[in-house]
Short mmCIF file of C-alpha atoms in Angstrom, two decimals:
data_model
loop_
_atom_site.label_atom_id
_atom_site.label_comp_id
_atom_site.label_asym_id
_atom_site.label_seq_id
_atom_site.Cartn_x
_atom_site.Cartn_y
_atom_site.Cartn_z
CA UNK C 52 -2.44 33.26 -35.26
CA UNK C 53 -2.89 29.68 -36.97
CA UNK C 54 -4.61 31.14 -39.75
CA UNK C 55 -1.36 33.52 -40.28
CA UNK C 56 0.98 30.45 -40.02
CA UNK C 57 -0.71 28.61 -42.70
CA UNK C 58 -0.27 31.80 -44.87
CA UNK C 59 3.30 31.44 -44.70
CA UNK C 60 5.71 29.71 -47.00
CA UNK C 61 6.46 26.44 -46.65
CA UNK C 62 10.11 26.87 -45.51
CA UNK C 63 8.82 30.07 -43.59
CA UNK C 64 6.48 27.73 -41.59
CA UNK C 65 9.35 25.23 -41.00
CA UNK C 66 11.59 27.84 -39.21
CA UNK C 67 8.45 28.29 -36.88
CA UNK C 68 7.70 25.47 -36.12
CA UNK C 69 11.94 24.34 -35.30
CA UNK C 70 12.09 27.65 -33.08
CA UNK C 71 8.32 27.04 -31.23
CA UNK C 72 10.48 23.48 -30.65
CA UNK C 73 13.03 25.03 -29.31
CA UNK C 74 11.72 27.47 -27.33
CA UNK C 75 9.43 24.91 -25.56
CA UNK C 76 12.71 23.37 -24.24
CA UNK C 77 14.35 26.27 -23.45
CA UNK C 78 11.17 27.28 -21.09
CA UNK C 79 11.66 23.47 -19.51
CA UNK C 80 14.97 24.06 -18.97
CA UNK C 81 14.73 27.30 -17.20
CA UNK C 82 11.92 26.12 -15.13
CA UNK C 83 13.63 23.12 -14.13
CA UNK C 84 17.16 25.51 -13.16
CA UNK C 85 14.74 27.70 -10.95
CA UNK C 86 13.46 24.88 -9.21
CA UNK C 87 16.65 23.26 -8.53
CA UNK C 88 17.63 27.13 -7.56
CA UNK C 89 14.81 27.27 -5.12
CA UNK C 90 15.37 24.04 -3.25
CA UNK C 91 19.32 23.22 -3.49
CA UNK C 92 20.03 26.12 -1.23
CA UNK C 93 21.03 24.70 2.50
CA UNK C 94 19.69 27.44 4.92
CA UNK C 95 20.81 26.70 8.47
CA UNK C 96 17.62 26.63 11.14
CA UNK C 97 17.78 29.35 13.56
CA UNK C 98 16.77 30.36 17.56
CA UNK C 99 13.83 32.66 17.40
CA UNK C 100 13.98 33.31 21.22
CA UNK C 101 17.10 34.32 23.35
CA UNK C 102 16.19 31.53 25.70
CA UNK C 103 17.37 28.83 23.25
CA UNK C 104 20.06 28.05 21.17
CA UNK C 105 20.32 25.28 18.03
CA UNK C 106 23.11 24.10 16.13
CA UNK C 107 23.19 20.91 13.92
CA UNK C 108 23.75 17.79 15.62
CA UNK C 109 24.93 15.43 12.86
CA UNK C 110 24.60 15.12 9.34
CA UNK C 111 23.56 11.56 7.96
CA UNK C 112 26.13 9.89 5.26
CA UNK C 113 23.78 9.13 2.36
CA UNK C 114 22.41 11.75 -0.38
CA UNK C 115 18.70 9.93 0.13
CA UNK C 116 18.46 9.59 3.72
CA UNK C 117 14.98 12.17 3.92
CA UNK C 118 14.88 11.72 8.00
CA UNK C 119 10.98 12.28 8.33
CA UNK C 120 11.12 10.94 12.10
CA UNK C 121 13.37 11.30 14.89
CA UNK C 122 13.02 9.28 18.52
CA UNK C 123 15.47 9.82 21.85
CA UNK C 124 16.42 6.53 24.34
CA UNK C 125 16.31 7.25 28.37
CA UNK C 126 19.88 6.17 27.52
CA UNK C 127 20.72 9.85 25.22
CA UNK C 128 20.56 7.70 22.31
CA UNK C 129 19.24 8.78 19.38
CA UNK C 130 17.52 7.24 16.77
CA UNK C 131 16.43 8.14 12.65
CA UNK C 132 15.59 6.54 9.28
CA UNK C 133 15.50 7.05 5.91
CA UNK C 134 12.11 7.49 4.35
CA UNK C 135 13.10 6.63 1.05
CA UNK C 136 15.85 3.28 1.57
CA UNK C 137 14.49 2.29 5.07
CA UNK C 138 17.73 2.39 6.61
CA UNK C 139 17.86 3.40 10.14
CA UNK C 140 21.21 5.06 12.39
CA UNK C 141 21.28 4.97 15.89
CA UNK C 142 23.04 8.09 17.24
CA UNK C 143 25.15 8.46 20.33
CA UNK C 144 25.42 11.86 21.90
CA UNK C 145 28.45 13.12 21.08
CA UNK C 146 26.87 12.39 17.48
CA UNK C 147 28.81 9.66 16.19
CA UNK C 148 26.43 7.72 13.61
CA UNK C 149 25.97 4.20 13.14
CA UNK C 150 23.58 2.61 10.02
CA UNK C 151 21.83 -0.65 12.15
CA UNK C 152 22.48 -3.86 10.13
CA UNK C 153 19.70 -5.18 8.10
CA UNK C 154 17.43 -2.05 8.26
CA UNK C 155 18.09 -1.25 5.13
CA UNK C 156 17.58 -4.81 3.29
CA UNK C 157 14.21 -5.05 5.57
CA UNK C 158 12.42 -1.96 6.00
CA UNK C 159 10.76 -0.10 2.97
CA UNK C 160 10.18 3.71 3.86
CA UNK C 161 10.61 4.91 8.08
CA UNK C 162 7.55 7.11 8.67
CA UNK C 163 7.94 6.64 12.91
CA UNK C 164 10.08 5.60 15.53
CA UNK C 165 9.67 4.65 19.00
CA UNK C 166 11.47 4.02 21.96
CA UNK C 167 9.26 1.36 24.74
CA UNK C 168 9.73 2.03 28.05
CA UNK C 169 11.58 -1.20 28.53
CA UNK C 170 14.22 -0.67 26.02
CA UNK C 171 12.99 -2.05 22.92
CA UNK C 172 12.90 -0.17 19.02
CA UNK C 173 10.30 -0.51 16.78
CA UNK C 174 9.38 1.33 13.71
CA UNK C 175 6.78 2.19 11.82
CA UNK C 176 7.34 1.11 7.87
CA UNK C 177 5.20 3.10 5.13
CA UNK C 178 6.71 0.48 2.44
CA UNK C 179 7.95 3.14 -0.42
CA UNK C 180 7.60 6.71 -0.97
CA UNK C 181 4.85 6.61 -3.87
CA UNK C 182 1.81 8.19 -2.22
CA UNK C 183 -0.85 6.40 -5.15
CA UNK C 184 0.67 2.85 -3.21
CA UNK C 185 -0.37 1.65 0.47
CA UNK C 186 0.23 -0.74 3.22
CA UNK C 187 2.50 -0.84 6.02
CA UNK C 188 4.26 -2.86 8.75
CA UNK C 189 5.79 -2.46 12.17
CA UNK C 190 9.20 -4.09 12.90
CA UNK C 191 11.39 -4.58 16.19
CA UNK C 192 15.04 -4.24 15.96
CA UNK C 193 17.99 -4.44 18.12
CA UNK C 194 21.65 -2.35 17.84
CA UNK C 195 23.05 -5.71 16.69
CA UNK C 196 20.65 -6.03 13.37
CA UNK C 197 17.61 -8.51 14.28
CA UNK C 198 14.90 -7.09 12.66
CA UNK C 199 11.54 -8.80 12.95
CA UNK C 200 7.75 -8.34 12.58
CA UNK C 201 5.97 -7.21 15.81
CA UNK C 202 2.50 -6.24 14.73
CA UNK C 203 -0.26 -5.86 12.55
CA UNK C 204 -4.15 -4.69 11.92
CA UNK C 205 -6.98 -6.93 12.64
CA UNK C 206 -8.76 -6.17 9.70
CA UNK C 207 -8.60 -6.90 5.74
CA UNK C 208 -7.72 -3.49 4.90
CA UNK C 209 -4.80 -3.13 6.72
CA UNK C 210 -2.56 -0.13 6.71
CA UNK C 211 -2.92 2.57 3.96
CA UNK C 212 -0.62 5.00 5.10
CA UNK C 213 0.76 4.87 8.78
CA UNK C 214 2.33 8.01 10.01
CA UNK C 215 3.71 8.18 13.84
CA UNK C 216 3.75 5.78 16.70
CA UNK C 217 3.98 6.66 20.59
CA UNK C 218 3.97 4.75 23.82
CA UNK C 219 2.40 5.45 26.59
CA UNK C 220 3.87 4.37 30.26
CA UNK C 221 2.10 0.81 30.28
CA UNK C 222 4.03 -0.56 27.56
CA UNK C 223 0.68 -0.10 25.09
CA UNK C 224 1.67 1.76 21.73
CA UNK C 225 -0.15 3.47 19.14
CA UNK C 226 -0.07 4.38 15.48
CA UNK C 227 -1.64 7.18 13.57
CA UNK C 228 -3.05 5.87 9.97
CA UNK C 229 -3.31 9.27 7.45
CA UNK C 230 -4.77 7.24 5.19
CA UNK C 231 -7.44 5.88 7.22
CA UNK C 232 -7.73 8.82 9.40
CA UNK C 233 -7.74 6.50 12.64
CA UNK C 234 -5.76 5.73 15.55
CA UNK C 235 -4.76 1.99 16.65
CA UNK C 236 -4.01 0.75 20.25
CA UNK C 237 -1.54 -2.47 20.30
CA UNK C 238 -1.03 -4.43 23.44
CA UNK C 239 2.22 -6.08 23.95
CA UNK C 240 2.32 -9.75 25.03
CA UNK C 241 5.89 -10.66 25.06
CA UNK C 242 6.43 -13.31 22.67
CA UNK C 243 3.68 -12.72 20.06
CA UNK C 244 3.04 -10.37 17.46
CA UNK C 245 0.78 -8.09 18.81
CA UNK C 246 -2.52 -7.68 16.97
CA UNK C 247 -3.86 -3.62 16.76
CA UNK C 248 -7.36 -2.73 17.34
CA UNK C 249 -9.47 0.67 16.27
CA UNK C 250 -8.40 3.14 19.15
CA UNK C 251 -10.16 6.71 18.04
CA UNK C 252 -10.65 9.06 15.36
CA UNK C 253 -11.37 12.46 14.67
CA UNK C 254 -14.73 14.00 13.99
CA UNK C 255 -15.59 14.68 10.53
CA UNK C 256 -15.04 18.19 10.15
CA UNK C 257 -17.65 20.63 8.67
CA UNK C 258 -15.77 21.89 5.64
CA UNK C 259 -12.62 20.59 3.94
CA UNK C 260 -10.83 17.25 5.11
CA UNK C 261 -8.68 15.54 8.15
CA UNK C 262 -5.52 13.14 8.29
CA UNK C 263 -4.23 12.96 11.29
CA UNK C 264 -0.15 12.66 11.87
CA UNK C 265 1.65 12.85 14.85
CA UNK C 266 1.32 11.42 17.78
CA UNK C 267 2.67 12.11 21.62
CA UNK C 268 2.06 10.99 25.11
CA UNK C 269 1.31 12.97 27.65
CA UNK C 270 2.29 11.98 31.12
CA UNK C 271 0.97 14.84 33.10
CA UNK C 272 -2.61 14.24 31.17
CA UNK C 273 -2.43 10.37 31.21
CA UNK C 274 -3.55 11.07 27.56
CA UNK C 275 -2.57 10.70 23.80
CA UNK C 276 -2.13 14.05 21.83
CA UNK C 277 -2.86 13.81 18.17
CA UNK C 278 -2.22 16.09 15.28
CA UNK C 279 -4.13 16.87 12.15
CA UNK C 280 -2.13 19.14 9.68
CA UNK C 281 -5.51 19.34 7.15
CA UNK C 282 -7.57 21.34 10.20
CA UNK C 283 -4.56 22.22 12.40
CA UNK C 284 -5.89 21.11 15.29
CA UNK C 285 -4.36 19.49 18.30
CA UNK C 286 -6.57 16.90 20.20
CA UNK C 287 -5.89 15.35 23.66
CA UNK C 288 -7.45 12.03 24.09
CA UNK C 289 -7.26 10.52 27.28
CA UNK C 290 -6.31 6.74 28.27
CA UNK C 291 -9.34 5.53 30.21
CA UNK C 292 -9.03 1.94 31.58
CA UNK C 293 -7.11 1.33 28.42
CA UNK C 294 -9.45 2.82 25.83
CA UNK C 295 -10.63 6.19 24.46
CA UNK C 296 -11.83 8.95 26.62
CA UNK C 297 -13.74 11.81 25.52
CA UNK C 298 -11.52 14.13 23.53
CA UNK C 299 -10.54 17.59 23.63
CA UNK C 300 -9.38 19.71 21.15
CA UNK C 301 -6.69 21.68 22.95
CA UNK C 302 -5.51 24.07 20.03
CA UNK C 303 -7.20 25.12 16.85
CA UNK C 304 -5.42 27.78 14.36
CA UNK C 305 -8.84 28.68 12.74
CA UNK C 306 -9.10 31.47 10.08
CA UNK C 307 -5.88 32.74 11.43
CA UNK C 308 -2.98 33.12 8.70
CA UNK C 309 -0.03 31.18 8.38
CA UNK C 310 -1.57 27.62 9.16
CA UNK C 311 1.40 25.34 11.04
CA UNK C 312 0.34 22.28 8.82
CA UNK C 313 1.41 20.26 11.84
CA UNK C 314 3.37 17.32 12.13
CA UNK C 315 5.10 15.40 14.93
CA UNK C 316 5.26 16.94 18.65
CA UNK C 317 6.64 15.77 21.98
CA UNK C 318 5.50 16.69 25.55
CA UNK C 319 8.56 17.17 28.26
CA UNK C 320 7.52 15.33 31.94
CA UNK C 321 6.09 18.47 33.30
CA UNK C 322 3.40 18.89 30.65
CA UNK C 323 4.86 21.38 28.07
CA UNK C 324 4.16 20.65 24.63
CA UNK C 325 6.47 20.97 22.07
CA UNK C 326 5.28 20.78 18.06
CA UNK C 327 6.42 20.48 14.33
CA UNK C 328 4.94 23.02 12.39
CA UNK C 329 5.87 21.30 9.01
CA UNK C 330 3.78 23.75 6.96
CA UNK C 331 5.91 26.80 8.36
CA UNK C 332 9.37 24.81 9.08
CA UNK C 333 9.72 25.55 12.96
CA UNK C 334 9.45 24.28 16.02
CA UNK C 335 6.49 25.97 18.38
CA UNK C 336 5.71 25.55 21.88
CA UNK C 337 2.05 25.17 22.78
CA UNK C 338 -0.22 27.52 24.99
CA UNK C 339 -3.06 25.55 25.53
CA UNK C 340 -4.45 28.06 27.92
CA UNK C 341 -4.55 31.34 24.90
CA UNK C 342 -4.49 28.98 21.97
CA UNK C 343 -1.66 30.23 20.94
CA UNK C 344 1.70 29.09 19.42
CA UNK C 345 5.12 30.55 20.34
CA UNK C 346 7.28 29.19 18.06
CA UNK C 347 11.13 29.26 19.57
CA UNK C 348 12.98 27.93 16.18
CA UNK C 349 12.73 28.44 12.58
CA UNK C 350 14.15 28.04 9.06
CA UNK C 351 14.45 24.17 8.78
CA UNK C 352 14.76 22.04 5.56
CA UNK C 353 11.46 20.08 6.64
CA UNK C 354 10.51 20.06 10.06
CA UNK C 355 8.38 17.03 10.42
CA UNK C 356 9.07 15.94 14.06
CA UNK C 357 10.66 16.84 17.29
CA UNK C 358 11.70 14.71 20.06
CA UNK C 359 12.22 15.59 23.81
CA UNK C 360 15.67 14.47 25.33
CA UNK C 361 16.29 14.91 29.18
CA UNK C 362 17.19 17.34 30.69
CA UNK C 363 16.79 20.14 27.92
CA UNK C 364 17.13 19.12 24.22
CA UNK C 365 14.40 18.97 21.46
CA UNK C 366 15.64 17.24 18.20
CA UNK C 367 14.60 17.70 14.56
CA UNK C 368 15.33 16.15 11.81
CA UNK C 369 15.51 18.20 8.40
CA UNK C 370 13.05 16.33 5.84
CA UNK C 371 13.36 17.87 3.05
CA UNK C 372 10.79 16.24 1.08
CA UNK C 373 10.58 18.43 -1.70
CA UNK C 374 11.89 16.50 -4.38
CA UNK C 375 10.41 13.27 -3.44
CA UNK C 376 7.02 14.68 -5.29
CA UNK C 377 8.81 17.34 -7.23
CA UNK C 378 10.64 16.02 -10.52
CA UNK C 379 14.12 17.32 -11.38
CA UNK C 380 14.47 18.85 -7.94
CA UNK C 381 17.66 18.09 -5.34
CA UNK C 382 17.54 18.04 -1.74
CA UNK C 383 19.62 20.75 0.10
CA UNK C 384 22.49 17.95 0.89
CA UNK C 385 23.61 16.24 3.39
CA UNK C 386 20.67 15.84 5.36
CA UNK C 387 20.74 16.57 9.11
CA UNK C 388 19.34 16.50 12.24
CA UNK C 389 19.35 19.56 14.48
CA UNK C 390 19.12 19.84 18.49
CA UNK C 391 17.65 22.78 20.64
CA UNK C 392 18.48 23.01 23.87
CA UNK C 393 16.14 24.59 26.21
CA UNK C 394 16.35 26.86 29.33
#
């Protein structure tokens, strides 16, 4: 073909080269308008079992609010950041919402929330949303807007790329590191910053990679349930006089198809196990007993978390992270964050 072009006139191979040109942008432009196509439409998440029902519980006010996390107070408060801005709403629940002074000025990118049994917020700061950058912090706030530095990683490396944090009934709380594939315990000494030390991590598995995510406790258990989205396995850990106990892996998807690609997951007092199947966008509840997963909602923008509320609500928040790594793609605006309510 390049020997034919260089055949042609001069003026001949002009117009060729001008409509090549032009044609190159015309292909851009089309693939860009499909993309946009394919993520600008807002589908509406749905009940997948007649037990349930969901409905959208709020939508939050800014066009870059990508809620990747979502935590529930004993009080029915709710809370949720931005990703991107580091701003973070508190939530009543009738669903009124409320940006928390300061957040935004102090807190890069919200990857987790968590609510101590005592009352007290903190979250879990990824910095910004560029995934070739790392670090992290963890920050305390209050409704009123004091925002302050409340722990860190006893080591040189620090944080790479912290994911979740959980609780567990003592007041201890822990934080899932993708980036360094581990788990860190922090002890709370009220007064200091607390200082985190190397909890667990997974085994290295025999093919492929692991990073884990998300991160519940499990009161029935007395345990820490962790999530892996690369293996799609669930492991329960359990708290032995305040350090790791031998682990169990209490789902694995296998060859099966349609790989969940999990995310966050919750665990209601009585032991049932909620989880976000991110790579499929629903909600599924756990049978650890036939390693199975029945999921009871689907069709959300993003499902990277779920929360359990007493007496009978799960809560989700709507990512929608697509065009955070894809360019010239729009998120299906306004964000939200949806509720189920259970049997």
């Amino acid at each position: 073909m390049i020997r034919a072009l260089q055949k042609l006139p001069v003026g001949q191979r002009r117009i060729v080269f001008v409509l090549l040109i032009l044609g190159g942008i015309l292909l851009i432009g089309a693939i860009t308008l499909l993309l946009f196509r394919l993520t600008s439409g807002r589908t509406q998440s749905v009940a997948l079992v007649s037990e349930v029902t969901i409905r959208e519980f709020v939508t939050l006010p800014d066009n870059d609010a990508f809620p990747a996390t979502v935590a529930a107070a004993p009080d029915g408060m709710v809370y949720t950041g931005s990703f991107a801005t580091g701003a973070v709403w508190v939530i009543t629940p009738e669903g009124v919402v409320s940006e928390i002074p300061n957040t935004r000025a102090t807190i890069g990118g919200v990857s987790g929330i968590a609510v101590a049994p005592g009352g007290a917020i903190l979250i879990l700061d990824q910095g910004d949303t560029d995934p070739r950058t790392s670090g992290g912090a963890i920050w305390q706030l209050d409704p009123q807007g004091s925002v302050t530095p409340y722990g860190d990683i006893a080591d040189e490396r620090g944080f790479v790329a912290p994911n979740d944090i959980v609780f567990d009934s003592n007041g201890a709380y822990y934080i899932t590191d993708s980036g360094r594939n581990e788990v860190w315990r922090f002890t709370v000494n009220e007064g200091e910053t607390s200082i985190g030390a190397l909890w667990w991590s997974p085994p290295t598995p025999t093919s492929g990679r692991s990073s884990i995510t998300g991160l519940a406790f499990d009161p029935v258990n007395h345990a820490i349930l962790v999530t892996d989205p690369e293996t799609n396995m669930i492991y329960r850990v359990p708290i032995i006089e305040e350090a790791a106990g031998d682990f169990e892996i209490i789902y694995q998807h296998g060859e099966r198809p349609d790989p969940p690609g999990f995310d966050g997951l919750t665990v209601t007092p009585d032991g049932v196990i909620y989880v976000a199947a991110f790579g499929q966008n629903g909600i599924a509840r756990l049978d650890v007993e036939n390693n199975a997963l029945d999921y009871i909602a689907g069709l959300f923008r993003g499902s990277s978390d779920v929360e359990f509320s007493a007496p009978n609500l799960l809560y989700v928040p709507n990512f929608d992270q697509t065009s955070l790594v894809i360019p010239f793609t729009a998120p299906a605006l306004p964000f939200g964050i949806d509720v189920i309510t259970l049997p």
